[in-house]
mmCIF file of C-alpha atoms in Angstrom:
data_model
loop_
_atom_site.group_PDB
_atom_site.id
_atom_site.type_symbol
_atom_site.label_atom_id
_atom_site.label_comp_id
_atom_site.label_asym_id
_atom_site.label_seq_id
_atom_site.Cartn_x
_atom_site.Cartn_y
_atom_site.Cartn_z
ATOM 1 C CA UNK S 288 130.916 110.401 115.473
ATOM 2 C CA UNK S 289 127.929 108.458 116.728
ATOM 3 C CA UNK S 290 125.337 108.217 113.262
ATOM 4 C CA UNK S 291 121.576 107.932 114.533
ATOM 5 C CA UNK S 292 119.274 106.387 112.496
ATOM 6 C CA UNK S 293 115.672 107.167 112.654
ATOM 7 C CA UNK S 294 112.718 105.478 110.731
ATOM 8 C CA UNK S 295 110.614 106.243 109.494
ATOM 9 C CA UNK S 296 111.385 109.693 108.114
ATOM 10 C CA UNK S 297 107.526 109.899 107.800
ATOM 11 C CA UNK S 298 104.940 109.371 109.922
ATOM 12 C CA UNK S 299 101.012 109.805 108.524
ATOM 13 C CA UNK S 300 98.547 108.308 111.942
ATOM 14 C CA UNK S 301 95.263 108.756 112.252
ATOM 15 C CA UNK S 302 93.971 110.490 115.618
ATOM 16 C CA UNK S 303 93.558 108.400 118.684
ATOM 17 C CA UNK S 304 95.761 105.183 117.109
ATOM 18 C CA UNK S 305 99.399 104.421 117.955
ATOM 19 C CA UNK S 306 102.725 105.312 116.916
ATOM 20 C CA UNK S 307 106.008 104.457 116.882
ATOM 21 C CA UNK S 308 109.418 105.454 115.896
ATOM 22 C CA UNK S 309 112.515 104.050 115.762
ATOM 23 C CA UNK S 310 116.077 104.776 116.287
ATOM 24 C CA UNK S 311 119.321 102.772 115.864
ATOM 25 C CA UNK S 312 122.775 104.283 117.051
ATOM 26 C CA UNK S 313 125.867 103.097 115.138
ATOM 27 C CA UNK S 314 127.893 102.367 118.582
ATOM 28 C CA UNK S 315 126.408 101.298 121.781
ATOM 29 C CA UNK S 316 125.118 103.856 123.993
ATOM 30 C CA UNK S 317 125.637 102.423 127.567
ATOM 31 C CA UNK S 318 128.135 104.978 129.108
ATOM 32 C CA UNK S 319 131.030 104.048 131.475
ATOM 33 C CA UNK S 320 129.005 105.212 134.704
ATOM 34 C CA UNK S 321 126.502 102.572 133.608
ATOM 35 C CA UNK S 322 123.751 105.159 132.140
ATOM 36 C CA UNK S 323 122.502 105.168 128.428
ATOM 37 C CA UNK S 324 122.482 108.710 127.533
ATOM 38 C CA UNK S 325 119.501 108.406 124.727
ATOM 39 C CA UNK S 326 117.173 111.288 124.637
ATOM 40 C CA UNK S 327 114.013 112.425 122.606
ATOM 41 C CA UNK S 328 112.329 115.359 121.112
ATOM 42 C CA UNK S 329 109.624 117.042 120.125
ATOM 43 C CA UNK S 330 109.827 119.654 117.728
ATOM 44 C CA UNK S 331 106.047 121.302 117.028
ATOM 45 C CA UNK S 332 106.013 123.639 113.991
ATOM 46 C CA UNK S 333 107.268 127.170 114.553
ATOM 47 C CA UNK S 334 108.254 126.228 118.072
ATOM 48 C CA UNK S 335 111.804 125.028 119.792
ATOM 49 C CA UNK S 336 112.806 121.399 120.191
ATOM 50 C CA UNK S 337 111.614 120.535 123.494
ATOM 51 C CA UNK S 338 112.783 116.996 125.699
ATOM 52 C CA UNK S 339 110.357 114.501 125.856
ATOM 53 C CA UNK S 340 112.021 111.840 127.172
ATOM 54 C CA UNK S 341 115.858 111.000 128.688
ATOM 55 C CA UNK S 342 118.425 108.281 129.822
ATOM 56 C CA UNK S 343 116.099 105.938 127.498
ATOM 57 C CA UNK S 344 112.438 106.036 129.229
ATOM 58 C CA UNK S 345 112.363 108.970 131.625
ATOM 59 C CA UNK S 346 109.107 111.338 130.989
ATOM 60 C CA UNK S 347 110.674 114.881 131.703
ATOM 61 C CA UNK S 348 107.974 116.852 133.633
ATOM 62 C CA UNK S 349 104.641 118.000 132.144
ATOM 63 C CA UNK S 350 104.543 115.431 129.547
ATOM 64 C CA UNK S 351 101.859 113.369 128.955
ATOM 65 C CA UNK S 352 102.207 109.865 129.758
ATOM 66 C CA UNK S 353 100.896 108.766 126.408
ATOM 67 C CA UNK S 354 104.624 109.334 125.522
ATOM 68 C CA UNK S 355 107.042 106.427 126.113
ATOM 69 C CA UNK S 356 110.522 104.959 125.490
ATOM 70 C CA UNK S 357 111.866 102.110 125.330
ATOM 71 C CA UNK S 358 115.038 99.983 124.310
ATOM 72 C CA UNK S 359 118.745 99.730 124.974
ATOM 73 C CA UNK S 360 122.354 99.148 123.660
ATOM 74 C CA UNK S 361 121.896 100.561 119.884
ATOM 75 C CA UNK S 362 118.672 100.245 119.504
ATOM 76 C CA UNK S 363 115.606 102.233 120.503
ATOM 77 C CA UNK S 364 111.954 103.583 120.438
ATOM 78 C CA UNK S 365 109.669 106.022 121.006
ATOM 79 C CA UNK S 366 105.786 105.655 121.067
ATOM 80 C CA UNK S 367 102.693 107.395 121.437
ATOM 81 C CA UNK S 368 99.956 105.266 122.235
ATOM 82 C CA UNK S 369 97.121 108.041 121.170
ATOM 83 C CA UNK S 370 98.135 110.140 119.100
ATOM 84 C CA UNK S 371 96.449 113.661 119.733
ATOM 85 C CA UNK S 372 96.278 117.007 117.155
ATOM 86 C CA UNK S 373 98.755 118.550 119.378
ATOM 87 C CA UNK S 374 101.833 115.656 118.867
ATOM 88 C CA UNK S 375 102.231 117.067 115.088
ATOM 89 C CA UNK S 376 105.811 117.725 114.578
ATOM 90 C CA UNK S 377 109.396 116.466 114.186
ATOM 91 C CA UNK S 378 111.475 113.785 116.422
ATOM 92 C CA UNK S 379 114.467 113.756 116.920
ATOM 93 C CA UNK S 380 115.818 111.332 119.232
ATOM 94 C CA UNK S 381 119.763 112.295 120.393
ATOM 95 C CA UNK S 382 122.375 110.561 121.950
ATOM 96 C CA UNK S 383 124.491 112.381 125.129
ATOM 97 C CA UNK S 384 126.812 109.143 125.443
ATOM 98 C CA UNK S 385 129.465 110.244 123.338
ATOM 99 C CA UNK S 386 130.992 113.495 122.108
ATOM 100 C CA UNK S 387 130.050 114.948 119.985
ATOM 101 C CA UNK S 388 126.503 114.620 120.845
ATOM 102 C CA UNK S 389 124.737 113.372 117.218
ATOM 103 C CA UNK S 390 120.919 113.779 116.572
ATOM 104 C CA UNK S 391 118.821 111.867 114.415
ATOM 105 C CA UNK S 392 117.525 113.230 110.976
ATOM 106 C CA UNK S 393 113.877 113.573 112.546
ATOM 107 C CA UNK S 394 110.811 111.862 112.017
ATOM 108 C CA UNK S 395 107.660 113.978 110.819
ATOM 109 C CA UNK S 396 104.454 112.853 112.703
ATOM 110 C CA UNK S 397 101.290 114.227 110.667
ATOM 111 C CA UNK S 398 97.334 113.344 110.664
ATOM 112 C CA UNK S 399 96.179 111.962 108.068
ATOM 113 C CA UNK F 81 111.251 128.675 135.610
ATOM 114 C CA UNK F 82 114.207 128.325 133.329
ATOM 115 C CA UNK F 83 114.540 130.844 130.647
ATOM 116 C CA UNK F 84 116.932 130.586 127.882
ATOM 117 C CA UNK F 85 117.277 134.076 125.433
ATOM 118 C CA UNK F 86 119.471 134.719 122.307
ATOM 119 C CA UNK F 87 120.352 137.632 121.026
ATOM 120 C CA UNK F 88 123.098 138.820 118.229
ATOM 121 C CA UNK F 89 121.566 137.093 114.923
ATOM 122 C CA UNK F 90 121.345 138.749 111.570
ATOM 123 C CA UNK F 91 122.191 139.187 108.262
ATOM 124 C CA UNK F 92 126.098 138.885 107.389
ATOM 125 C CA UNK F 93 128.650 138.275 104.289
ATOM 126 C CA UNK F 94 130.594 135.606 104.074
ATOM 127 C CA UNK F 95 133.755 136.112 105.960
ATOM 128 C CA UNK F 96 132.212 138.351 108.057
ATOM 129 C CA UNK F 97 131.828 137.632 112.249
ATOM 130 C CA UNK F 98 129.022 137.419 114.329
ATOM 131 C CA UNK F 99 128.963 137.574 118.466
ATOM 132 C CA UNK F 100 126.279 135.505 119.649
ATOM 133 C CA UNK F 101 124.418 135.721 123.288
ATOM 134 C CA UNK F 102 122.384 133.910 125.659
ATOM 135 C CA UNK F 103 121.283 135.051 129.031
ATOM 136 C CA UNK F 104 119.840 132.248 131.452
ATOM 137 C CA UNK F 105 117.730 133.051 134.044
ATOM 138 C CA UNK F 106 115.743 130.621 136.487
ATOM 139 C CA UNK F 107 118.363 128.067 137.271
ATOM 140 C CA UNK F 108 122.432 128.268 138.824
ATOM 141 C CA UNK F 109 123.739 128.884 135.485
ATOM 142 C CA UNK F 110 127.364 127.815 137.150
ATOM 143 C CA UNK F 111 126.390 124.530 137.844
ATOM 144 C CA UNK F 112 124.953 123.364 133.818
ATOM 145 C CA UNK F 113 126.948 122.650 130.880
ATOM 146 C CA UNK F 114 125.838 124.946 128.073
ATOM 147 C CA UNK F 115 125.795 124.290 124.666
ATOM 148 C CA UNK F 116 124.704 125.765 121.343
ATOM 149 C CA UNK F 117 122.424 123.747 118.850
ATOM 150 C CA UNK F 118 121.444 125.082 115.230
ATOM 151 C CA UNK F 119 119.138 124.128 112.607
ATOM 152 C CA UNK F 120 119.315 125.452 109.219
ATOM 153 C CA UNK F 121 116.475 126.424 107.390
ATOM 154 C CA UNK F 122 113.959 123.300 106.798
ATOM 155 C CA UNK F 123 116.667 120.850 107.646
ATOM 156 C CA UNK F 124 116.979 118.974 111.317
ATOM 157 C CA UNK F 125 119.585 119.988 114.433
ATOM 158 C CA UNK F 126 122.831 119.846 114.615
ATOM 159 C CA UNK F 127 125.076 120.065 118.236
ATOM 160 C CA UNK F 128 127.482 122.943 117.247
ATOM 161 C CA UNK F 129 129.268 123.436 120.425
ATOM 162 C CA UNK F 130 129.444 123.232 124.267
ATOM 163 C CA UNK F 131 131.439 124.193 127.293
ATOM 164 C CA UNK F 132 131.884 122.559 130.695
ATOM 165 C CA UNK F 133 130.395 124.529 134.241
ATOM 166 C CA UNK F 134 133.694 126.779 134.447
ATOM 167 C CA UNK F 135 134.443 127.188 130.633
ATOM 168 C CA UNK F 136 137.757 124.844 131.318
ATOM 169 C CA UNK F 137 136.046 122.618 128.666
ATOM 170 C CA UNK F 138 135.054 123.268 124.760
ATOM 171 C CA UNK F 139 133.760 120.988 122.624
ATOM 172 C CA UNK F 140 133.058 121.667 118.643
ATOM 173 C CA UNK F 141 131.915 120.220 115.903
ATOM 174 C CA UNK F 142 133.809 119.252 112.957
ATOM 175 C CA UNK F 143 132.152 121.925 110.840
ATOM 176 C CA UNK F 144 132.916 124.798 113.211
ATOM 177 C CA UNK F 145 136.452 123.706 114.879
ATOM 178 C CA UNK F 146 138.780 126.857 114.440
ATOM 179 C CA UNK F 147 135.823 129.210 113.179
ATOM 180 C CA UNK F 148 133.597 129.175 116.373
ATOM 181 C CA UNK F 149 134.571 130.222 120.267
ATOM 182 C CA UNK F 150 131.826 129.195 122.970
ATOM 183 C CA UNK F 151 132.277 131.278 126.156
ATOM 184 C CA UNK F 152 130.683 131.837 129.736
ATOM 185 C CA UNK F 153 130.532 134.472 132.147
ATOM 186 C CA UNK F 154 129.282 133.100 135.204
ATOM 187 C CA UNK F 155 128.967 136.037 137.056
ATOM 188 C CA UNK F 156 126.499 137.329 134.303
ATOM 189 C CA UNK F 157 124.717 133.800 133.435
ATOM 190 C CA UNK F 158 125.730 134.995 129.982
ATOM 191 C CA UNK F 159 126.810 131.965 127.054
ATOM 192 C CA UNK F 160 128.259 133.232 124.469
ATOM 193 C CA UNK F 161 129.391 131.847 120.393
ATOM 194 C CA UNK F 162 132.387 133.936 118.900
ATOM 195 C CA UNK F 163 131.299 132.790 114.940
ATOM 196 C CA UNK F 164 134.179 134.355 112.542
ATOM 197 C CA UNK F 165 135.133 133.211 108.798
ATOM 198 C CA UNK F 166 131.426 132.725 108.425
ATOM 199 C CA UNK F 167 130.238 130.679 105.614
ATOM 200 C CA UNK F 168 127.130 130.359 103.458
ATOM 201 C CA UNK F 169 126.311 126.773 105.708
ATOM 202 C CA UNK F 170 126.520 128.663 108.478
ATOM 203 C CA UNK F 171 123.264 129.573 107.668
ATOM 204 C CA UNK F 172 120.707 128.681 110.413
ATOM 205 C CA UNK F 173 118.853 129.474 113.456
ATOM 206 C CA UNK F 174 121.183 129.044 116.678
ATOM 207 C CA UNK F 175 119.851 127.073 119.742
ATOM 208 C CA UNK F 176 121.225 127.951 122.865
ATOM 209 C CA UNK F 177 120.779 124.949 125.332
ATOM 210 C CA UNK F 178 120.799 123.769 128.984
ATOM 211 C CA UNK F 179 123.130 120.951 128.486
ATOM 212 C CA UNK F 180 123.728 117.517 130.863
ATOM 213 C CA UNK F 181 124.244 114.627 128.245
ATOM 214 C CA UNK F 182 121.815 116.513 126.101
ATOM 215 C CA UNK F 183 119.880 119.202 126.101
ATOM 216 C CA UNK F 184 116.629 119.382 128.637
ATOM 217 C CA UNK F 185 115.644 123.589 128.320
ATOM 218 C CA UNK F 186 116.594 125.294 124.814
ATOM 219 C CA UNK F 187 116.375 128.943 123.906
ATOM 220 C CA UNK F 188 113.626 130.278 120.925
ATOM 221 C CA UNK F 189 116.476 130.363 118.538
ATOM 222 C CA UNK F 190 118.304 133.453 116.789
ATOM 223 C CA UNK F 191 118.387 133.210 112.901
ATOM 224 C CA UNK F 192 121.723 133.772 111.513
ATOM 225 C CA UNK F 193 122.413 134.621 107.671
ATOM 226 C CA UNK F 194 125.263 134.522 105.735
ATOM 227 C CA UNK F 195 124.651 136.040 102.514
#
């Protein structure tokens, strides 16, 4: 199975800066029909994941653009460039590429 | 809007089976892969199984092969997870999931316990 590596783990930010978090697949994610099936979530306490973002750097509807991805191949990132009181929670980014799909260990974004 | 609910958690020995549900509404359930997701308690999620539009395809994890049967009924927009020979890491709340190369819509969750 594909491993996904997140870092870090642990995420303190103070409102209204920038964040960022990383994740590194152990195979190459670029699929045969040319796509790179790399998604991300957001997991606010209590609540369901939700998608943030898919195939890499597409904003799913109603979020905010201060949410953004980036990267390719095996290696990618997520950032928030404000963070707000609402994005506290776990990420998870998650790769659709290969079966099975394989999920990060989560990154837990907190204010200090 | 696309609604995703679970239903058939609880409490059960290990051993024991549990049934599983999820009825979609808001979207053509026949045209979505479905798949179920869990979590277990304080840890992070983990893709349990999945099944193509018709149910021709199944897909399991490691961890569940031979224990766990995903289903659909189409004509109901009913997914379903068949869990028998539970075990104590079984243990978890179960996702059910709109599924194209991930998930994009997931359920609240139904906790399962194996105890």
């Amino acid at each position: 199975d594909v491993v996904m590596t997140q870092s870090p783990l642990s995420l303190p930010v103070t409102l209204g800066q920038p964040a960022s978090i990383s994740c590194k697949s152990s195979q190459s994610l670029v699929n045969s029909d040319g796509n790179t099936y790399l998604n991300w979530f957001q997991q606010r306490p209590g609540q369901s994941p939700r998608r943030l973002i898919y195939k890499v750097s597409n904003r799913d509807s109603g979020v905010p653009d201060r949410f953004s991805g980036s990267g390719s191949g095996t290696d990618f990132t997520l950032k928030i460039s404000r963070v707000e009181a609402e994005d506290v929670g776990v990420y998870y980014c998650m790769q659709g590429t290969h079966w099975p799909g394989t999920f990060g260990q989560g990154t837990k974004v907190e204010i200090k | 809007e696309v609604q995703l609910l679970e239903s058939g958690g609880g409490l059960e020995q290990p051993g024991g089976s549990l049934r599983l549900s999820c009825a979609a509404t808001g979207f053509t359930f026949s045209s979505y892969g479905m798949s179920w997701v869990r979590q277990a308690p304080g840890k992070g999620l983990e893709w349990v199984s999945g099944i193509s539009t018709r149910g021709d395809n199944t897909y399991y994890a490691d961890s569940v092969k031979g224990r766990f049967t995903i289903s659909r009924d189409n004509s109901k927009n009913t997914l379903s997870l068949q869990m028998n020979s539970l075990r104590v890491e079984d243990t978890a709340v179960y996702y059910c999931a709109k599924d194209y190369r991930g998930p994009d819509y997931w359920g609240q969750g139904t906790l399962v316990t194996v105890s």
